PDB file of C-alpha atoms and ligand atoms in Angstrom:
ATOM      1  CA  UNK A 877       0.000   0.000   0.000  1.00  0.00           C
ATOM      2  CA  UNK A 878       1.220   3.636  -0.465  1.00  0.00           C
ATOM      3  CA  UNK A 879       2.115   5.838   2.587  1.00  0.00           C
ATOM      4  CA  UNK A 880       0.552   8.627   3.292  1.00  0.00           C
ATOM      5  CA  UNK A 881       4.050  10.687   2.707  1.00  0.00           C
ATOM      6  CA  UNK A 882       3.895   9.405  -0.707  1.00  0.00           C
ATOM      7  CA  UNK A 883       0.655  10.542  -1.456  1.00  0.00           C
ATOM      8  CA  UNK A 884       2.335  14.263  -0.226  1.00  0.00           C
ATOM      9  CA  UNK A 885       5.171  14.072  -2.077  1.00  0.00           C
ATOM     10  CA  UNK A 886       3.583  12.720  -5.351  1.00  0.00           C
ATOM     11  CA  UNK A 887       0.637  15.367  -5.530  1.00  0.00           C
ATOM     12  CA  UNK A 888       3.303  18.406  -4.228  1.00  0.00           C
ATOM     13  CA  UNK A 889       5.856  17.523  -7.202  1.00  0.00           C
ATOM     14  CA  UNK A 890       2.702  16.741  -9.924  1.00  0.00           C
ATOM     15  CA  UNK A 891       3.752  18.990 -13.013  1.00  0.00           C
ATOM     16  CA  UNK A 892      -0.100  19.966 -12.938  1.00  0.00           C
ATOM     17  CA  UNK A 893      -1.302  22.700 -10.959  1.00  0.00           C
ATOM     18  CA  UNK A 894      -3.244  21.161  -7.615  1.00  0.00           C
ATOM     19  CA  UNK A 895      -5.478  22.825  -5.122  1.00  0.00           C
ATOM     20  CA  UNK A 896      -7.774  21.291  -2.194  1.00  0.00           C
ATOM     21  CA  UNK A 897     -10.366  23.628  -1.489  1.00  0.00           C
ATOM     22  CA  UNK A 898     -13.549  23.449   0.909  1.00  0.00           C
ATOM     23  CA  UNK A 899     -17.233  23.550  -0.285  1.00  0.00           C
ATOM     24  CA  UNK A 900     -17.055  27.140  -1.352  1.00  0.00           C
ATOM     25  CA  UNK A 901     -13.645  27.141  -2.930  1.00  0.00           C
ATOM     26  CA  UNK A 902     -11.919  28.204  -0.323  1.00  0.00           C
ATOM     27  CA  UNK A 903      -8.041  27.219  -1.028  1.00  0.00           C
ATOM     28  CA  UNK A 904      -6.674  25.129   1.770  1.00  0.00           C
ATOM     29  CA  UNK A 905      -3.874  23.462  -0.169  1.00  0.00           C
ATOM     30  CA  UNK A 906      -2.008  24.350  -3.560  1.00  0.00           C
ATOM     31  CA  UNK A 907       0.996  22.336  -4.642  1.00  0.00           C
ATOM     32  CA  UNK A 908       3.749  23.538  -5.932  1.00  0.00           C
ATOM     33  CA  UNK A 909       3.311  24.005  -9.865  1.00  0.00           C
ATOM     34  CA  UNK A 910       0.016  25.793  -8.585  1.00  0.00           C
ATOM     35  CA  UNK A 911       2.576  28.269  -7.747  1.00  0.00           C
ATOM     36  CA  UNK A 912       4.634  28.217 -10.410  1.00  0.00           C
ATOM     37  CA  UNK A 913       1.348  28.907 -13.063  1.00  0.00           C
ATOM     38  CA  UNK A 914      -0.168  31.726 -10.821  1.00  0.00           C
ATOM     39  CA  UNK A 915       2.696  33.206  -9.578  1.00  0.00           C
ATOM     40  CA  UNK A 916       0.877  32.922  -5.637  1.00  0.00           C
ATOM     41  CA  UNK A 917       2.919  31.167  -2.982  1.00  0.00           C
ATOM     42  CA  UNK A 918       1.115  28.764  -0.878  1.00  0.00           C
ATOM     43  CA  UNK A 919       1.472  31.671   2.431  1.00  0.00           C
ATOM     44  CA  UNK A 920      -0.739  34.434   0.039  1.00  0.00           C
ATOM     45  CA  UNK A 921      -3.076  31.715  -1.919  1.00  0.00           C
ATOM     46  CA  UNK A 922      -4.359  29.924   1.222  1.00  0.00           C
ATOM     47  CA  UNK A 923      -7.660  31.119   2.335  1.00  0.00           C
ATOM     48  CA  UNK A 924      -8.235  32.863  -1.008  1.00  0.00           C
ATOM     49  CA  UNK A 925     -11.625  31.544  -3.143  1.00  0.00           C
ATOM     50  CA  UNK A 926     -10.229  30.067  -6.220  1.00  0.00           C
ATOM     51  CA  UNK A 927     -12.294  32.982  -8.042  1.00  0.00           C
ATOM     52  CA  UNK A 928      -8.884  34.876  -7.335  1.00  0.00           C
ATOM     53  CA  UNK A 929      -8.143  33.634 -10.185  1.00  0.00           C
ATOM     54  CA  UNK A 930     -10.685  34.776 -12.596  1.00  0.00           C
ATOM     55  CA  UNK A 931      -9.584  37.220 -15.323  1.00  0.00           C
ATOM     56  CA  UNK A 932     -13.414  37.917 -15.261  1.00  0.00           C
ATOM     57  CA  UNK A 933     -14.274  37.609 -18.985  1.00  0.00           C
ATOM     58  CA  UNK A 934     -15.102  33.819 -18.586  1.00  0.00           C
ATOM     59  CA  UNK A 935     -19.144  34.003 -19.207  1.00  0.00           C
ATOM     60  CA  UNK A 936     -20.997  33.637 -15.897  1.00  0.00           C
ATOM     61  CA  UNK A 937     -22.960  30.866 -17.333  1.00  0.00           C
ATOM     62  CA  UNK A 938     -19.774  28.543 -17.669  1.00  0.00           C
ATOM     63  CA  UNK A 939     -19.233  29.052 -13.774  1.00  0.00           C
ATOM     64  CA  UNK A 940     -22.887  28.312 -13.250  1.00  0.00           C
ATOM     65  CA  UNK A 941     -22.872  25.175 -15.047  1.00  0.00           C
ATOM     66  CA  UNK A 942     -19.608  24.399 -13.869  1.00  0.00           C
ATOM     67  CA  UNK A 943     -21.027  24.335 -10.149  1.00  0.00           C
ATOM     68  CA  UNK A 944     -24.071  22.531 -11.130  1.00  0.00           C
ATOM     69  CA  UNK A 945     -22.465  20.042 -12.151  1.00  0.00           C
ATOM     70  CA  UNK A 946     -19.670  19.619  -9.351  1.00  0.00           C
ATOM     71  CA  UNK A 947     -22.394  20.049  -6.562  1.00  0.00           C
ATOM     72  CA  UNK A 948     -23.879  17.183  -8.201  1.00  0.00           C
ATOM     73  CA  UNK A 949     -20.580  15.321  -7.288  1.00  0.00           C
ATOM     74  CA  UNK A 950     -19.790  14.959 -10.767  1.00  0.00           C
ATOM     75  CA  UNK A 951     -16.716  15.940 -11.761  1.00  0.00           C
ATOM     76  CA  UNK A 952     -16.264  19.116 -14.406  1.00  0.00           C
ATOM     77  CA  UNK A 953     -13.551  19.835 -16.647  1.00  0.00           C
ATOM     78  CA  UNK A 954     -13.591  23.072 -19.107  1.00  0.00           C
ATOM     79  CA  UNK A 955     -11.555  26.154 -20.364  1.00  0.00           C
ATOM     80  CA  UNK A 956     -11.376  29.310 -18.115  1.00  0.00           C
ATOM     81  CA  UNK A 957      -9.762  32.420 -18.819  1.00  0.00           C
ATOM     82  CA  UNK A 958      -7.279  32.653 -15.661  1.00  0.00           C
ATOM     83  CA  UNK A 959      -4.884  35.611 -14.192  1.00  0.00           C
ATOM     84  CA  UNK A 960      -2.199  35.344 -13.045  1.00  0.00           C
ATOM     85  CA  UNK A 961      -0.880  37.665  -9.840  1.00  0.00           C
ATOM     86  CA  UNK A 962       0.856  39.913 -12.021  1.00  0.00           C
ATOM     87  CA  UNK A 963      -2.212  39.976 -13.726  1.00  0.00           C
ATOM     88  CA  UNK A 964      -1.468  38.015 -16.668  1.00  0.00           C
ATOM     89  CA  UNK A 965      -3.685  36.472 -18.482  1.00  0.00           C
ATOM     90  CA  UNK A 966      -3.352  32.599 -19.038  1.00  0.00           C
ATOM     91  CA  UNK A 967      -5.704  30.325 -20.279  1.00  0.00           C
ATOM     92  CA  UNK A 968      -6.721  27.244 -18.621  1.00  0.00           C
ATOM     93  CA  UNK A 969      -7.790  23.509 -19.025  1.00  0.00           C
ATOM     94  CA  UNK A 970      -9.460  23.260 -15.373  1.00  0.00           C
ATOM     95  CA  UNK A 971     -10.741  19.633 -13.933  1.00  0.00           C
ATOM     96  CA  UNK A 972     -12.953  19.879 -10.969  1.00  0.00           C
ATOM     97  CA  UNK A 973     -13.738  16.594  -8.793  1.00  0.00           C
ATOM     98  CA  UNK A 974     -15.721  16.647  -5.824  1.00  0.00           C
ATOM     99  CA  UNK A 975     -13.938  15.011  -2.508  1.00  0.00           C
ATOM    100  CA  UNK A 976     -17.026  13.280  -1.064  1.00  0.00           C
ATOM    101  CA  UNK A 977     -16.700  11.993   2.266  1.00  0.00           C
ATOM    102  CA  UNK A 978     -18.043   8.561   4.234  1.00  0.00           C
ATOM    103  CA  UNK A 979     -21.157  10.222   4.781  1.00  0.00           C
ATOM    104  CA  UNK A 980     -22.084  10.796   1.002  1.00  0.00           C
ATOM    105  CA  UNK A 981     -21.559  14.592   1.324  1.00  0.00           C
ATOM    106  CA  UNK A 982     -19.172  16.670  -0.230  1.00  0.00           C
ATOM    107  CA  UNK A 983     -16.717  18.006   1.962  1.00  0.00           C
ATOM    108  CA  UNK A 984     -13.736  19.459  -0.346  1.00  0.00           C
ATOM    109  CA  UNK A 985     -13.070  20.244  -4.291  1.00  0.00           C
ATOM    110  CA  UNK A 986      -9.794  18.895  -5.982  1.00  0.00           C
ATOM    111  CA  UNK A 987      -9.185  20.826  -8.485  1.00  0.00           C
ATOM    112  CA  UNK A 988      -6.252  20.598 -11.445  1.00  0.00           C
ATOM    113  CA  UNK A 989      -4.983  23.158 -14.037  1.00  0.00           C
ATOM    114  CA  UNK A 990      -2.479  23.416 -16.610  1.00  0.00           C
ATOM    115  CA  UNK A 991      -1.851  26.105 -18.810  1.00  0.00           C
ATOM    116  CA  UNK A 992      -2.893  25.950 -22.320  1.00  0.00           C
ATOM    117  CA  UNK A 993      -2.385  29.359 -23.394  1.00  0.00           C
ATOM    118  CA  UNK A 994       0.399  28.089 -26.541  1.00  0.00           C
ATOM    119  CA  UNK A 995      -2.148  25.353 -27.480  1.00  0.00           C
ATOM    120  CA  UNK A 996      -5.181  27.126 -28.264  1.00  0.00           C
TER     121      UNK A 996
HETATM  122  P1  FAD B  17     -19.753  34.287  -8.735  1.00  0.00           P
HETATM  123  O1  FAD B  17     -20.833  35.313  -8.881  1.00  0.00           O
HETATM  124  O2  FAD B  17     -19.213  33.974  -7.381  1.00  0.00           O
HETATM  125  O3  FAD B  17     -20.200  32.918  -9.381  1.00  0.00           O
HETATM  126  C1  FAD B  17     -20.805  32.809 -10.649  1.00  0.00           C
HETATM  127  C2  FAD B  17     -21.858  31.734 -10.563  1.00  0.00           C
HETATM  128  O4  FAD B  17     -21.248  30.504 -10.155  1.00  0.00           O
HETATM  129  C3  FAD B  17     -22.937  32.036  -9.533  1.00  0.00           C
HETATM  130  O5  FAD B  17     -24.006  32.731 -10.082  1.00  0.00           O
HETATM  131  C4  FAD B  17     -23.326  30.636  -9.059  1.00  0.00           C
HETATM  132  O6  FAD B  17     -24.266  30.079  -9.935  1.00  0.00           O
HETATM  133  C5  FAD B  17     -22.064  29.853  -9.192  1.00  0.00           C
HETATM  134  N1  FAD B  17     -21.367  29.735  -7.886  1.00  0.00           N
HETATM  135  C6  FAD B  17     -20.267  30.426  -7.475  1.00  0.00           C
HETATM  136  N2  FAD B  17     -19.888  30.055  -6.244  1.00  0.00           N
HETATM  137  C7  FAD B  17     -20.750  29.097  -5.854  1.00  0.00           C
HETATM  138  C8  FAD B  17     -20.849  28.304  -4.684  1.00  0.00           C
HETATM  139  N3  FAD B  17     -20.002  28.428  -3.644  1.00  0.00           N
HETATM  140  N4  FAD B  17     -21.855  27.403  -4.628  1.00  0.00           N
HETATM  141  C9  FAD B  17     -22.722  27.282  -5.646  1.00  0.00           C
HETATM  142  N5  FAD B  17     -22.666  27.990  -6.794  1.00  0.00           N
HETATM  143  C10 FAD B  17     -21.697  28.888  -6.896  1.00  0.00           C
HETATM  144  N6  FAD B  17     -12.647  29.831 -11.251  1.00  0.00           N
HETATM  145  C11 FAD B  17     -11.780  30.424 -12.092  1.00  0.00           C
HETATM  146  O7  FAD B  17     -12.078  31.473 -12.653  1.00  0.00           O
HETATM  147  N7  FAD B  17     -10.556  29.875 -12.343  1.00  0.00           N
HETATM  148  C12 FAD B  17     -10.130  28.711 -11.756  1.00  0.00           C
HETATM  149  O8  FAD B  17      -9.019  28.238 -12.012  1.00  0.00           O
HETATM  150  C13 FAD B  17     -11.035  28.074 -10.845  1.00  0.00           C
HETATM  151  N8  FAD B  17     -10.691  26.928 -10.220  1.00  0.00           N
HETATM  152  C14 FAD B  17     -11.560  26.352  -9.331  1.00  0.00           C
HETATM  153  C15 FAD B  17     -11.158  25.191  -8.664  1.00  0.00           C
HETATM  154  C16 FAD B  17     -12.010  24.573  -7.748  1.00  0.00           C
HETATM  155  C17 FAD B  17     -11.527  23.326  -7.031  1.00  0.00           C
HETATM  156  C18 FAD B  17     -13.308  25.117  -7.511  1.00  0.00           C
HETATM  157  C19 FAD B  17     -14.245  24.437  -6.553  1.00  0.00           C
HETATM  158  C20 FAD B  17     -13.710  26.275  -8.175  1.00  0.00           C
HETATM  159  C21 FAD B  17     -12.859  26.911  -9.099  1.00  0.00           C
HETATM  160  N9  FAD B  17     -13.214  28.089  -9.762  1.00  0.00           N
HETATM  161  C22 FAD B  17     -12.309  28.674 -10.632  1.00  0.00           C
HETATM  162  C23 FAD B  17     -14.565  28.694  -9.605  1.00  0.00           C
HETATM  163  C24 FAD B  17     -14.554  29.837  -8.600  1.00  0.00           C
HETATM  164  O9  FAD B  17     -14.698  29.329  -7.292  1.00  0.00           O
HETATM  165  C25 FAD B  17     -15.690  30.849  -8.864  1.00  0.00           C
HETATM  166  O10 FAD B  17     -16.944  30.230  -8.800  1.00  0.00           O
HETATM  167  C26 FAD B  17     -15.562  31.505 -10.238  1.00  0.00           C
HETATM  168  O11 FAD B  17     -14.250  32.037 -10.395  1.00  0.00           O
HETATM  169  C27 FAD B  17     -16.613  32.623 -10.417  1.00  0.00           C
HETATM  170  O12 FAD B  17     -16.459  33.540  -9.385  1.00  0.00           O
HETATM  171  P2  FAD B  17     -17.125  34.972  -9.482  1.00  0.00           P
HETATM  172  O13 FAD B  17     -16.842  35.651  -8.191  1.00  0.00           O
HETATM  173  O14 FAD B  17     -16.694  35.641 -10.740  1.00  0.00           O
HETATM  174  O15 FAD B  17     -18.638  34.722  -9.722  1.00  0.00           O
END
């Protein structure tokens, strides 16, 4: 079986940008090619809604169906139009998966992101 240090270490050094949020997208955890993407370190990101990184331009009805769908504890993946700190603008191939817990309720997001500005 796989130790629970090797679950750290794998997800921490994943070239894809990882974050563990609560119900409400409230960041808890970003890895470290999170950082590298958005230019946030883990001290300023944590606590932040992930709608930190919107560049706003994204149409409001691909976050509503994006939540829909995730509150449904289905999983959502999609192209948003991301920022960067420096305020950047990057754009994103973003899978959501909902964390549910024994109880059958979801208690945390996952979500992953790489940038695919160069590819589209
Ligand atoms: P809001 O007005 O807050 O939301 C727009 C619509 O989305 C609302 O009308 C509502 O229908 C729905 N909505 C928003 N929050 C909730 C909620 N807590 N519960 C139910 N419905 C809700 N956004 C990005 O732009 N870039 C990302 O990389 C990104 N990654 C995410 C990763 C994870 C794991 C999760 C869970 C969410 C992520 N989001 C991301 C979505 C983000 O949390 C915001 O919903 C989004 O950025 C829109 O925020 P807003 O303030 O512009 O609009």
């Amino acid at each position: 079986s796989v130790p629970a240090h090797l679950f750290r270490q794998a997800v921490e050094q994943a070239a894809l940008a990882i974050s563990i949020t609560d119900a409400h997208a409230n960041i808890l955890y970003a890895n470290a090619a999170f950082q590298r993407i958005t230019g946030y370190g883990q001290d300023e990101i944590v606590g932040h809604n992930e709608s930190i990184l919107s560049y706003r331009v994204t149409p409001k009805l691909v976050y509503e169906t994006l939540w829909a769908q995730i509150q449904r504890q289905r999983p959502w993946n999609g192209l948003l139009v991301n920022k960067r700190k420096d305020g950047d603008r990057y754009l994103a191939d973003v899978t959501i998966t909902p964390v549910v817990g024994e109880a059958g309720i979801t208690t945390h997001y996952l979500g992953m992101h790489r940038d695919v500005t160069e590819v589209h």
